[in-house]
Coordinates of C-alpha atoms and ligand atoms in Angstrom, one line a residue:
X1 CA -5.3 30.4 -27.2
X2 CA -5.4 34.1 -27.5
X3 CA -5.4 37.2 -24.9
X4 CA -8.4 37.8 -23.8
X5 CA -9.6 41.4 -22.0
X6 CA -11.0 40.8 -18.1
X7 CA -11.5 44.2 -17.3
X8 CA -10.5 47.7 -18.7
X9 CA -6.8 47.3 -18.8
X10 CA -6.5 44.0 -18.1
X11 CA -5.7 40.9 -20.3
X12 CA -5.5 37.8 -19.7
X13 CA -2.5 36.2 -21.6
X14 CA -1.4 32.8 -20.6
X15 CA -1.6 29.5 -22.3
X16 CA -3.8 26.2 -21.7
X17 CA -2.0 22.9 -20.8
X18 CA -5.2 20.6 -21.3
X19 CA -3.5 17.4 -21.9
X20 CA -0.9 17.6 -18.4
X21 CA -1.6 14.8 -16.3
X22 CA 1.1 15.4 -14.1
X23 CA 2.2 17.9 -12.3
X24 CA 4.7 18.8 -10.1
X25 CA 5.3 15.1 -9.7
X26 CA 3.1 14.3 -7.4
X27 CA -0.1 15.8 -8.5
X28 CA -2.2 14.1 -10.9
X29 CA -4.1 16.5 -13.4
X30 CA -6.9 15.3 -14.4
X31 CA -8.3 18.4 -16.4
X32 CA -5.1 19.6 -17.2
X33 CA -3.9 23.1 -16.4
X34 CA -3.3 26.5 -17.2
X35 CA -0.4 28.6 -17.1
X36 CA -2.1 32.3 -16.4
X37 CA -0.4 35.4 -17.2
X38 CA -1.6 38.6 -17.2
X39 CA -1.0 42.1 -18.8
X40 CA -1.9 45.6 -17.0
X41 CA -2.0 48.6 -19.1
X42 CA -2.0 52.0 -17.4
X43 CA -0.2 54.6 -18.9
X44 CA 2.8 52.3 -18.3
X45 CA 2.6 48.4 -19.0
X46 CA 3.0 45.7 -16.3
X47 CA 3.4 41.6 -17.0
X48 CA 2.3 39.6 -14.1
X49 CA 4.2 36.5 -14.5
X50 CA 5.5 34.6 -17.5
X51 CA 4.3 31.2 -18.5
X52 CA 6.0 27.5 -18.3
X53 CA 9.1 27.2 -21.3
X54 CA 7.4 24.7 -22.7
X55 CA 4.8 27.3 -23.8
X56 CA 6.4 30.7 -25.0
X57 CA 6.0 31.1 -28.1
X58 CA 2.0 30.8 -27.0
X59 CA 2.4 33.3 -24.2
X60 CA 4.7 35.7 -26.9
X61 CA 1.7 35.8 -29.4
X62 CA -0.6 36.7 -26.5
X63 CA 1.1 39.5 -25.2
X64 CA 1.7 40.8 -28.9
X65 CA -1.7 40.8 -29.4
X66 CA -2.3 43.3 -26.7
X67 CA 1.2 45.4 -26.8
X68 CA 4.1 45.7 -28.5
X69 CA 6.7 44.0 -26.3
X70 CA 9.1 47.5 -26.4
X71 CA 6.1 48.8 -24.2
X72 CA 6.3 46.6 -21.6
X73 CA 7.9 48.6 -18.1
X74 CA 7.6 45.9 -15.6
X75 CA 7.7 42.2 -15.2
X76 CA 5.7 41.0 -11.2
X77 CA 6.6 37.8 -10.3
X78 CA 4.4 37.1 -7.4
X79 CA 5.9 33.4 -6.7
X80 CA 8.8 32.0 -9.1
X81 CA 8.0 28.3 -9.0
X82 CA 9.5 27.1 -12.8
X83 CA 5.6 26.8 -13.9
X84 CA 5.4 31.1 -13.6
X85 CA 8.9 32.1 -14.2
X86 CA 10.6 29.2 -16.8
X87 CA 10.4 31.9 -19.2
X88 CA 11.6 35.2 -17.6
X89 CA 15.0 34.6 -19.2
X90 CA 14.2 34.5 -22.6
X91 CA 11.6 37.3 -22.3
X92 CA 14.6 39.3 -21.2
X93 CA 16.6 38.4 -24.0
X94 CA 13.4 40.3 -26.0
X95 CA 13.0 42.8 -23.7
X96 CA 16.3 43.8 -22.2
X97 CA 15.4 46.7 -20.0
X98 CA 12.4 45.2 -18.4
X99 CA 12.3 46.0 -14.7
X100 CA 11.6 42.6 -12.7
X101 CA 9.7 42.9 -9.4
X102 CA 10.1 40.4 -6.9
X103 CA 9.8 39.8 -3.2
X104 CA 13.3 39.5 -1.3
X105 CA 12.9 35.6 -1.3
X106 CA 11.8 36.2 -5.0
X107 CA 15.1 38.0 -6.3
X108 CA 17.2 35.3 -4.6
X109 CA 15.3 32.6 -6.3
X110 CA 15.1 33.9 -9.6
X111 CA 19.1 34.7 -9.7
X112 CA 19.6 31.2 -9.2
X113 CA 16.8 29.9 -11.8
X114 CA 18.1 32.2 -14.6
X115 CA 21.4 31.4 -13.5
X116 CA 22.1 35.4 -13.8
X117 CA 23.9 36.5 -10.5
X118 CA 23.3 40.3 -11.6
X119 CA 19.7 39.9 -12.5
X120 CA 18.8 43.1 -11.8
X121 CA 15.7 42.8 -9.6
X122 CA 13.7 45.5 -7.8
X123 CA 12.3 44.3 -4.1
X124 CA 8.8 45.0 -2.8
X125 CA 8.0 44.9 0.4
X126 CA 4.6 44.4 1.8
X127 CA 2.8 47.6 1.4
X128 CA 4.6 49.3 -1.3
X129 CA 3.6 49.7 -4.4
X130 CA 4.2 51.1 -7.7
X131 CA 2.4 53.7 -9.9
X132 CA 1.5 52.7 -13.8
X133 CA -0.4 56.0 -13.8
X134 CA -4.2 54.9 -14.0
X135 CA -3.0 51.7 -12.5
X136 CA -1.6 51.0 -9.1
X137 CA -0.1 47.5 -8.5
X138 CA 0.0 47.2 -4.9
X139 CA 2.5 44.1 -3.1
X140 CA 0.7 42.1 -0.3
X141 CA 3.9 39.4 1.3
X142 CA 1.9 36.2 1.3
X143 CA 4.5 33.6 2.3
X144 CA 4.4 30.1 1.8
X145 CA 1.4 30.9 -0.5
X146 CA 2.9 28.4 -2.2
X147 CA 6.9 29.3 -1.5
X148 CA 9.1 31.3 1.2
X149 CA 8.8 34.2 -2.5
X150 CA 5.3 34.2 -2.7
X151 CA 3.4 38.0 -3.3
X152 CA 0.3 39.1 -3.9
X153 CA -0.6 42.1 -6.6
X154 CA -3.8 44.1 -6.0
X155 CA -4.9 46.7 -8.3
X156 CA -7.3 48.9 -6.5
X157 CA -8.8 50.7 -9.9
X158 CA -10.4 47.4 -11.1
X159 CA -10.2 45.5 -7.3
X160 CA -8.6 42.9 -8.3
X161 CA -6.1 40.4 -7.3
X162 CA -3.6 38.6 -8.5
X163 CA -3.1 35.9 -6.2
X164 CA -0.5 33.4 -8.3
X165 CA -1.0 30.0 -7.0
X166 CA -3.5 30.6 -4.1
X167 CA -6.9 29.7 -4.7
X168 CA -6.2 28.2 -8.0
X169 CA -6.9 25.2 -9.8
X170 CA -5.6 22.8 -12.0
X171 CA -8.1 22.8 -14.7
X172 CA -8.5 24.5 -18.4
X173 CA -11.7 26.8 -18.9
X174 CA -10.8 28.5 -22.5
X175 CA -12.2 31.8 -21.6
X176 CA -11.0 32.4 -18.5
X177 CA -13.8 33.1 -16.4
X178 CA -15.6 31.0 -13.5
X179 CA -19.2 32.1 -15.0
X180 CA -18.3 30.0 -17.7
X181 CA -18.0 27.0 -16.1
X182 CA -21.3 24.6 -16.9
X183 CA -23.1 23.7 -14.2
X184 CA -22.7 19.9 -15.2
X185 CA -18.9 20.7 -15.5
X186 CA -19.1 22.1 -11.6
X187 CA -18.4 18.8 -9.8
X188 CA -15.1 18.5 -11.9
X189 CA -13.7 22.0 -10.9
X190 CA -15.1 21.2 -7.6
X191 CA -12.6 18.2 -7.0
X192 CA -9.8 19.8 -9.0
X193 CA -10.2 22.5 -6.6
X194 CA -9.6 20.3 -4.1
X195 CA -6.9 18.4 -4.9
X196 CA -4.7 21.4 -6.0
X197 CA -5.6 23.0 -2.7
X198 CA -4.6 19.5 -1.1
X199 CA -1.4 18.8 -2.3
X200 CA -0.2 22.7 -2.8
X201 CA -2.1 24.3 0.7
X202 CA -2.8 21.0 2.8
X203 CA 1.2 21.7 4.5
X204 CA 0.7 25.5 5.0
X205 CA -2.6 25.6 6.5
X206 CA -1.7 28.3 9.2
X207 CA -0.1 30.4 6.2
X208 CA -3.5 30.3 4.2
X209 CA -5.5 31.6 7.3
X210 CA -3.3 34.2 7.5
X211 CA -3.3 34.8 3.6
X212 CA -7.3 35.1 3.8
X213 CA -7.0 37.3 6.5
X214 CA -5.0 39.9 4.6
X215 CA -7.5 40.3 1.8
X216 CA -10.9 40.5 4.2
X217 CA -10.5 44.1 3.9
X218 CA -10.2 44.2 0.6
X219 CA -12.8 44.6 -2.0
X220 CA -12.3 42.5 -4.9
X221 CA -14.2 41.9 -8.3
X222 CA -11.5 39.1 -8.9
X223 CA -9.3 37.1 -8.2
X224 CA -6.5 36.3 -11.1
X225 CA -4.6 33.3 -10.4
X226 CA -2.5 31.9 -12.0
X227 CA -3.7 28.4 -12.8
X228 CA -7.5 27.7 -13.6
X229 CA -10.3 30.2 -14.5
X230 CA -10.2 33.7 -12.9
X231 CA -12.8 33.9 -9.7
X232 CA -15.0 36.4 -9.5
X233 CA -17.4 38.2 -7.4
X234 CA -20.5 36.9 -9.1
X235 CA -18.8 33.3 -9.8
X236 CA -16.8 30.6 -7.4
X237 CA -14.6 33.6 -5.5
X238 CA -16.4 33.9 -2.0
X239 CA -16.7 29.8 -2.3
X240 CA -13.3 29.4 -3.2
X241 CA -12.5 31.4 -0.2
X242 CA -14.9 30.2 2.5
X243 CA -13.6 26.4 1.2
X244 CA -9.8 27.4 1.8
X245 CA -11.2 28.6 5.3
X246 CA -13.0 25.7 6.5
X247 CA -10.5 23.3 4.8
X248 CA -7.5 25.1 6.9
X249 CA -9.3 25.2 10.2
X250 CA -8.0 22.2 12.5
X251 CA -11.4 20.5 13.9
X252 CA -11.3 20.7 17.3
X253 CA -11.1 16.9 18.6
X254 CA -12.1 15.2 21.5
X255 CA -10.3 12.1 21.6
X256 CA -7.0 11.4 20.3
X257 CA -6.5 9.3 17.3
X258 CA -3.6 6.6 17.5
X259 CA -3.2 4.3 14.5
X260 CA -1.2 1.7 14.4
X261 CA 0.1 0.6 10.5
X262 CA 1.6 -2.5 9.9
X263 CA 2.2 -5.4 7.8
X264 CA 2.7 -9.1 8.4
X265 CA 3.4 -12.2 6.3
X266 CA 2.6 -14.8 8.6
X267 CA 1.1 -12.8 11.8
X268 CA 3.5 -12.1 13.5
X269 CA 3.5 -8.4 13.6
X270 CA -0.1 -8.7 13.4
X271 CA -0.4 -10.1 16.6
X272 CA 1.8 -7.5 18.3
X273 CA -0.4 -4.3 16.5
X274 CA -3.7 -6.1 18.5
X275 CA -1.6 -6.7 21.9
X276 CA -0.1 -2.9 21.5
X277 CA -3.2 -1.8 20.8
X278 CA -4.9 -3.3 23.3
X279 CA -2.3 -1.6 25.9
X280 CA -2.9 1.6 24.5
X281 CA -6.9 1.2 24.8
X282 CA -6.6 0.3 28.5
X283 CA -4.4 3.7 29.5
X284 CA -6.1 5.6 27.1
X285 CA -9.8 4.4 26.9
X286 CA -11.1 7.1 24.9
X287 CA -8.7 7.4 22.5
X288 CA -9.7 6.3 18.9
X289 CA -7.3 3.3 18.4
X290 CA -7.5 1.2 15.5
X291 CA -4.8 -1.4 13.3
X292 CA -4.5 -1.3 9.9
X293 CA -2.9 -3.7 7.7
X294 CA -1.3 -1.9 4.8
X295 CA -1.4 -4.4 1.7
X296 CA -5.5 -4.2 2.6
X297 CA -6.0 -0.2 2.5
X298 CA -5.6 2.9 0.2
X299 CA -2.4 4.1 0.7
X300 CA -2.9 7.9 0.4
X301 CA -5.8 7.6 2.9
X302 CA -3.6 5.7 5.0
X303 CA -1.2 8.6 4.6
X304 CA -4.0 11.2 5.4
X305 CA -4.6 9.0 8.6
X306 CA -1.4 9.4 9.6
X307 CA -0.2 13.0 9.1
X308 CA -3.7 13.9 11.3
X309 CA -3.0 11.3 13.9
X310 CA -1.7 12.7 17.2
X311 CA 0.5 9.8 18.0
X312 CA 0.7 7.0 15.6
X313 CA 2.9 3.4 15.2
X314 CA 4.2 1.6 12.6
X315 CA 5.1 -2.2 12.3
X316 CA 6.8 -4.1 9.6
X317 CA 8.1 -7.7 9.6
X318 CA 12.3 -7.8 8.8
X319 CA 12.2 -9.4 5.3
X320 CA 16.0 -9.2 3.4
X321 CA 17.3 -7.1 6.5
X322 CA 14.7 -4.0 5.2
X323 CA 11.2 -3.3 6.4
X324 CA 8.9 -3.9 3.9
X325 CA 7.4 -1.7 0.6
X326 CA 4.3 -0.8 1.9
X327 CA 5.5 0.4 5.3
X328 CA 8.0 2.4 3.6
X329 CA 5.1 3.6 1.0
X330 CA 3.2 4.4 4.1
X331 CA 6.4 6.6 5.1
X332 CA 7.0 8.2 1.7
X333 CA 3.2 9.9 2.7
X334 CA 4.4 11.8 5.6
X335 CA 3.9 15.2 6.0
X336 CA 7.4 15.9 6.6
X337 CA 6.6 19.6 7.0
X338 CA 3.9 19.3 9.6
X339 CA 5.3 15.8 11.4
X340 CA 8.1 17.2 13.8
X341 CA 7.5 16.4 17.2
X342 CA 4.7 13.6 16.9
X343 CA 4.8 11.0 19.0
X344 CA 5.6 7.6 17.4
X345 CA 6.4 3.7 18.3
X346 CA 8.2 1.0 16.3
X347 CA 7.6 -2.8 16.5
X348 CA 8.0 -6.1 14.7
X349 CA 8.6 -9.4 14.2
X350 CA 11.6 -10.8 12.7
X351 CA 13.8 -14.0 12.2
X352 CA 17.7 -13.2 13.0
X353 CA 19.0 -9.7 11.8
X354 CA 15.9 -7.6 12.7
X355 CA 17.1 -4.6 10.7
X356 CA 13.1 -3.3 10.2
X357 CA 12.4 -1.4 13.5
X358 CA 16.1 0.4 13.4
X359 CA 15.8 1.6 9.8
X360 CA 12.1 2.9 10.2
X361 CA 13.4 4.9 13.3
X362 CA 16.5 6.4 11.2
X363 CA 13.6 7.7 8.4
X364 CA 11.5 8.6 11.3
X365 CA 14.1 10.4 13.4
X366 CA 15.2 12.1 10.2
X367 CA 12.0 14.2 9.9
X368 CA 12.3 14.9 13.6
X369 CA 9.0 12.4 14.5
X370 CA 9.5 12.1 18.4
X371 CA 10.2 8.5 18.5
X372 CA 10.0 6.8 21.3
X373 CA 13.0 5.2 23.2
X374 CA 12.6 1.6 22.8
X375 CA 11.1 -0.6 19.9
X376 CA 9.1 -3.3 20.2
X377 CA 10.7 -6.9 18.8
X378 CA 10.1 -10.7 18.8
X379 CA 11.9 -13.5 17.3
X380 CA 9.5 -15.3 14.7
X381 CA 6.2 -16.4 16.5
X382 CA 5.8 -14.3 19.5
X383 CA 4.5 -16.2 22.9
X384 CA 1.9 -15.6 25.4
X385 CA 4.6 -13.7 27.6
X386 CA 5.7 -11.8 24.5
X387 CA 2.3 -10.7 23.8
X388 CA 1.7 -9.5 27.8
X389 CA 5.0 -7.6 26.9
X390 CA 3.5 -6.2 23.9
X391 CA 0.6 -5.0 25.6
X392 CA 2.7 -3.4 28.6
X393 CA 4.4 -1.9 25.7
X394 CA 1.3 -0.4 24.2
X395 CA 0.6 0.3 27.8
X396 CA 4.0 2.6 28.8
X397 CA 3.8 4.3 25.5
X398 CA 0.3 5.7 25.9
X399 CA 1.3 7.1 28.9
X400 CA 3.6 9.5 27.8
X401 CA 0.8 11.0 25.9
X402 CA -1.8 11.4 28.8
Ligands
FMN501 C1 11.4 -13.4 2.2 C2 11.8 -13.3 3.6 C3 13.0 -12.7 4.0 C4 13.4 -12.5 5.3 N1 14.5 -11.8 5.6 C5 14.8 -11.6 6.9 C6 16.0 -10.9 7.3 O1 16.7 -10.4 6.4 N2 16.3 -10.7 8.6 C7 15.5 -11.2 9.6 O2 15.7 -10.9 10.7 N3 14.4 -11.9 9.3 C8 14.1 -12.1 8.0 N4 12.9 -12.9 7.7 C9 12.1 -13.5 8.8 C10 10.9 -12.7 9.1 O3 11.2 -11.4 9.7 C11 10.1 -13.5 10.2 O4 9.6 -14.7 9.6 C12 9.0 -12.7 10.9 O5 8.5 -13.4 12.0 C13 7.8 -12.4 9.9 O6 6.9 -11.7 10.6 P1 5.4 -11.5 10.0 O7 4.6 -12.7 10.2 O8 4.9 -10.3 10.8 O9 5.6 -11.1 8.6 C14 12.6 -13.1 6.3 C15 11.4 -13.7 6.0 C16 11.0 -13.8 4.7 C17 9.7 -14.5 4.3
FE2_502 FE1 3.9 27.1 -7.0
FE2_503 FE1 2.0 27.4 -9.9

């Protein structure tokens, strides 16, 4: 890839990741990604953002293109996630006196990724801004947006914006720009777009609202972020934004939602999700109540079921003095940012130890779920007076959420 010029003084010079298909762990890539930096030449020169390690000598080659690297003043690093800043270090070993510009949570985190307690690294706050003569980068705090660091840069000669990981994308367009996209390519940005958003935005929802609220007022050709193709006016931008809105926006609901997750070898369990649930239904007739037996359904959209429940249960069998895989699956989905405070009820079935219900509730209590006071447990096959205590169960426990 080479640099490529967006706007009078402004150059695009990241590097394409086409064949990631992993990112971050837990997000599958399925169009790969890009790294975006950028270069803004006033009568001083500004870097926004370096590139991922892996891809320096790419991002080096770019920048040479445009300027020689002694000409470079500044270094913004909006957000300092590993994928923006792996390569601040070495650039710094080629350019000694650059002047890094962070937010306060920025300079912090980039000390401790370079491992260089005297970084030297100038703060912005929001508001300020610095003069490149012809150029003003201006600093916008956009927390959250994806880190505690994260910052946007506005340059009000060309209106544009670079946003670092907000309203970006996981997916390679070699020349940078959202016009370029096919139309029969559309549908793919469309769900990469989504899934990025998902897994990076889906916890900070109230940050994002706030994030699009700062830049209503602003007027904006384009937006640079830094992974996928830039958004412009003409292109995806206002969609890209209205979609973050509407996908940020809590539907107002009028009944509650209460699942109950569980699994069961032989029915045992099973039987106590329908008698729980059945207790729930009677205190709580409109809520929207419904069992689901894990090794059956789609974990993740079991997971998505749970983190927008407003009081959920789980029930696992005690197999090996454990619960079991799936239920812990279903747990590993939490959205342990969001999940403080939720409502939540244990049960099983189990033969003589019955170690299920009491390790679920340690995991549970551990992300602060609001668990309540008893579980529910049988010995092996549960009876007709078991299941009346089930229900009663089901019963008590959707009272406390009336
Ligand atoms: C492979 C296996 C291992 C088990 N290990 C335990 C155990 O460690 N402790 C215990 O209390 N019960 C244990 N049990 C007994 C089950 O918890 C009991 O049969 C329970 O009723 C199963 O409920 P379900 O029909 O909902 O799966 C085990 C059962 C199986 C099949
Ligand atoms: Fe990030
Ligand atoms: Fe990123």
């Amino acid at each position: 890839m080479a640099a490529i010029k967006l706007a009078e003084g402004i150059y695009s010079v990241g590097v394409f990741n086409p064949n990631l298909r992993l990112f971050d762990i837990v997000m599958p890539t399925e169009y790969g990604t890009s790294y975006n930096a950028y270069l803004v030449k006033g009568e001083k020169t500004a870097l926004i953002e370096t590139v991922h390690l892996d891809f320096f000598d790419q991002y080096l080659a770019n920048i040479k293109e445009v300027t020689p690297l002694e000409e470079i003043d500044y270094l913004i690093m909006n957000h300092n996630e590993p994928d923006h800043s792996g390569s601040v270090a070495k650039l710094m070993e080629l350019i000694p006196n650059l002047k890094v510009v962070a937010s306060q949570a920025g300079s912090l985190y980039l000390k401790n990724i370079t491992n260089n307690k005297s970084l030297a690294v100038t703060v912005v706050k929001d508001g300020e801004s610095i003069d490149l003569g012809g150029k003003t980068l201006s600093f916008i705090n956009a927390p959250f947006l994806h880190w505690p660091d994260s910052m946007f840069t506005y340059v009000p000669e060309n209106e544009a914006l670079f946003s670092c990981d907000f309203l970006g994308s996981h997916y390679c367009e070699t020349t940078m720009l959202d016009t370029s996209i096919l139309p029969r390519y559309k549908a793919a940005y469309d769900s990469a777009m989504l899934g990025y958003y998902t897994a990076i935005f889906g916890p900070f929802k109230p940050y994002v609202l706030k994030g699009l609220e700062k830049l209503k007022d602003l007027s904006l050709a384009f937006v640079a972020t830094s992974h996928g193709p830039v958004l412009t006016k003409e292109g995806f931008l206002p969609e890209v934004m209205e979609k973050y809105r509407v996908w940020s926006t809590s539907a107002v609901r009028e009944t509650k939602q209460i699942p109950l997750f569980y699994c069961s070898a032989y029915g045992n369990t099973a039987q106590l999700a329908e008698a729980i649930a059945s207790g729930i239904r009677e205190t709580l007739p409109d809520a929207e109540v419904a069992c689901y037996d894990l090794t059956e359904q789609n974990m993740g959209e079991m997971g998505a079921l749970l983190n927008a429940s407003d009081a959920f249960l789980v029930g696992s069998p005690t197999l090996n003095r454990d619960a079991v895989p799936p239920v812990w699956m279903l747990l590993a989905h939490i959205d342990a940012i969001n999940i403080a405070k939720r409502p939540a009820a244990l049960f099983g079935s189990y033969g003589w130890s019955g170690e299920a219900c009491k390790n679920l509730r340690a995991r549970l209590e551990g992300l602060k779920v609001n668990v309540y006071a008893e579980d529910f447990r049988v010995t092996f096959v549960p009876s007709e007076e078991e299941l009346a205590n089930a229900k009663a169960f089901g019963a008590a426990f959707a009272a406390t959420l009336a």
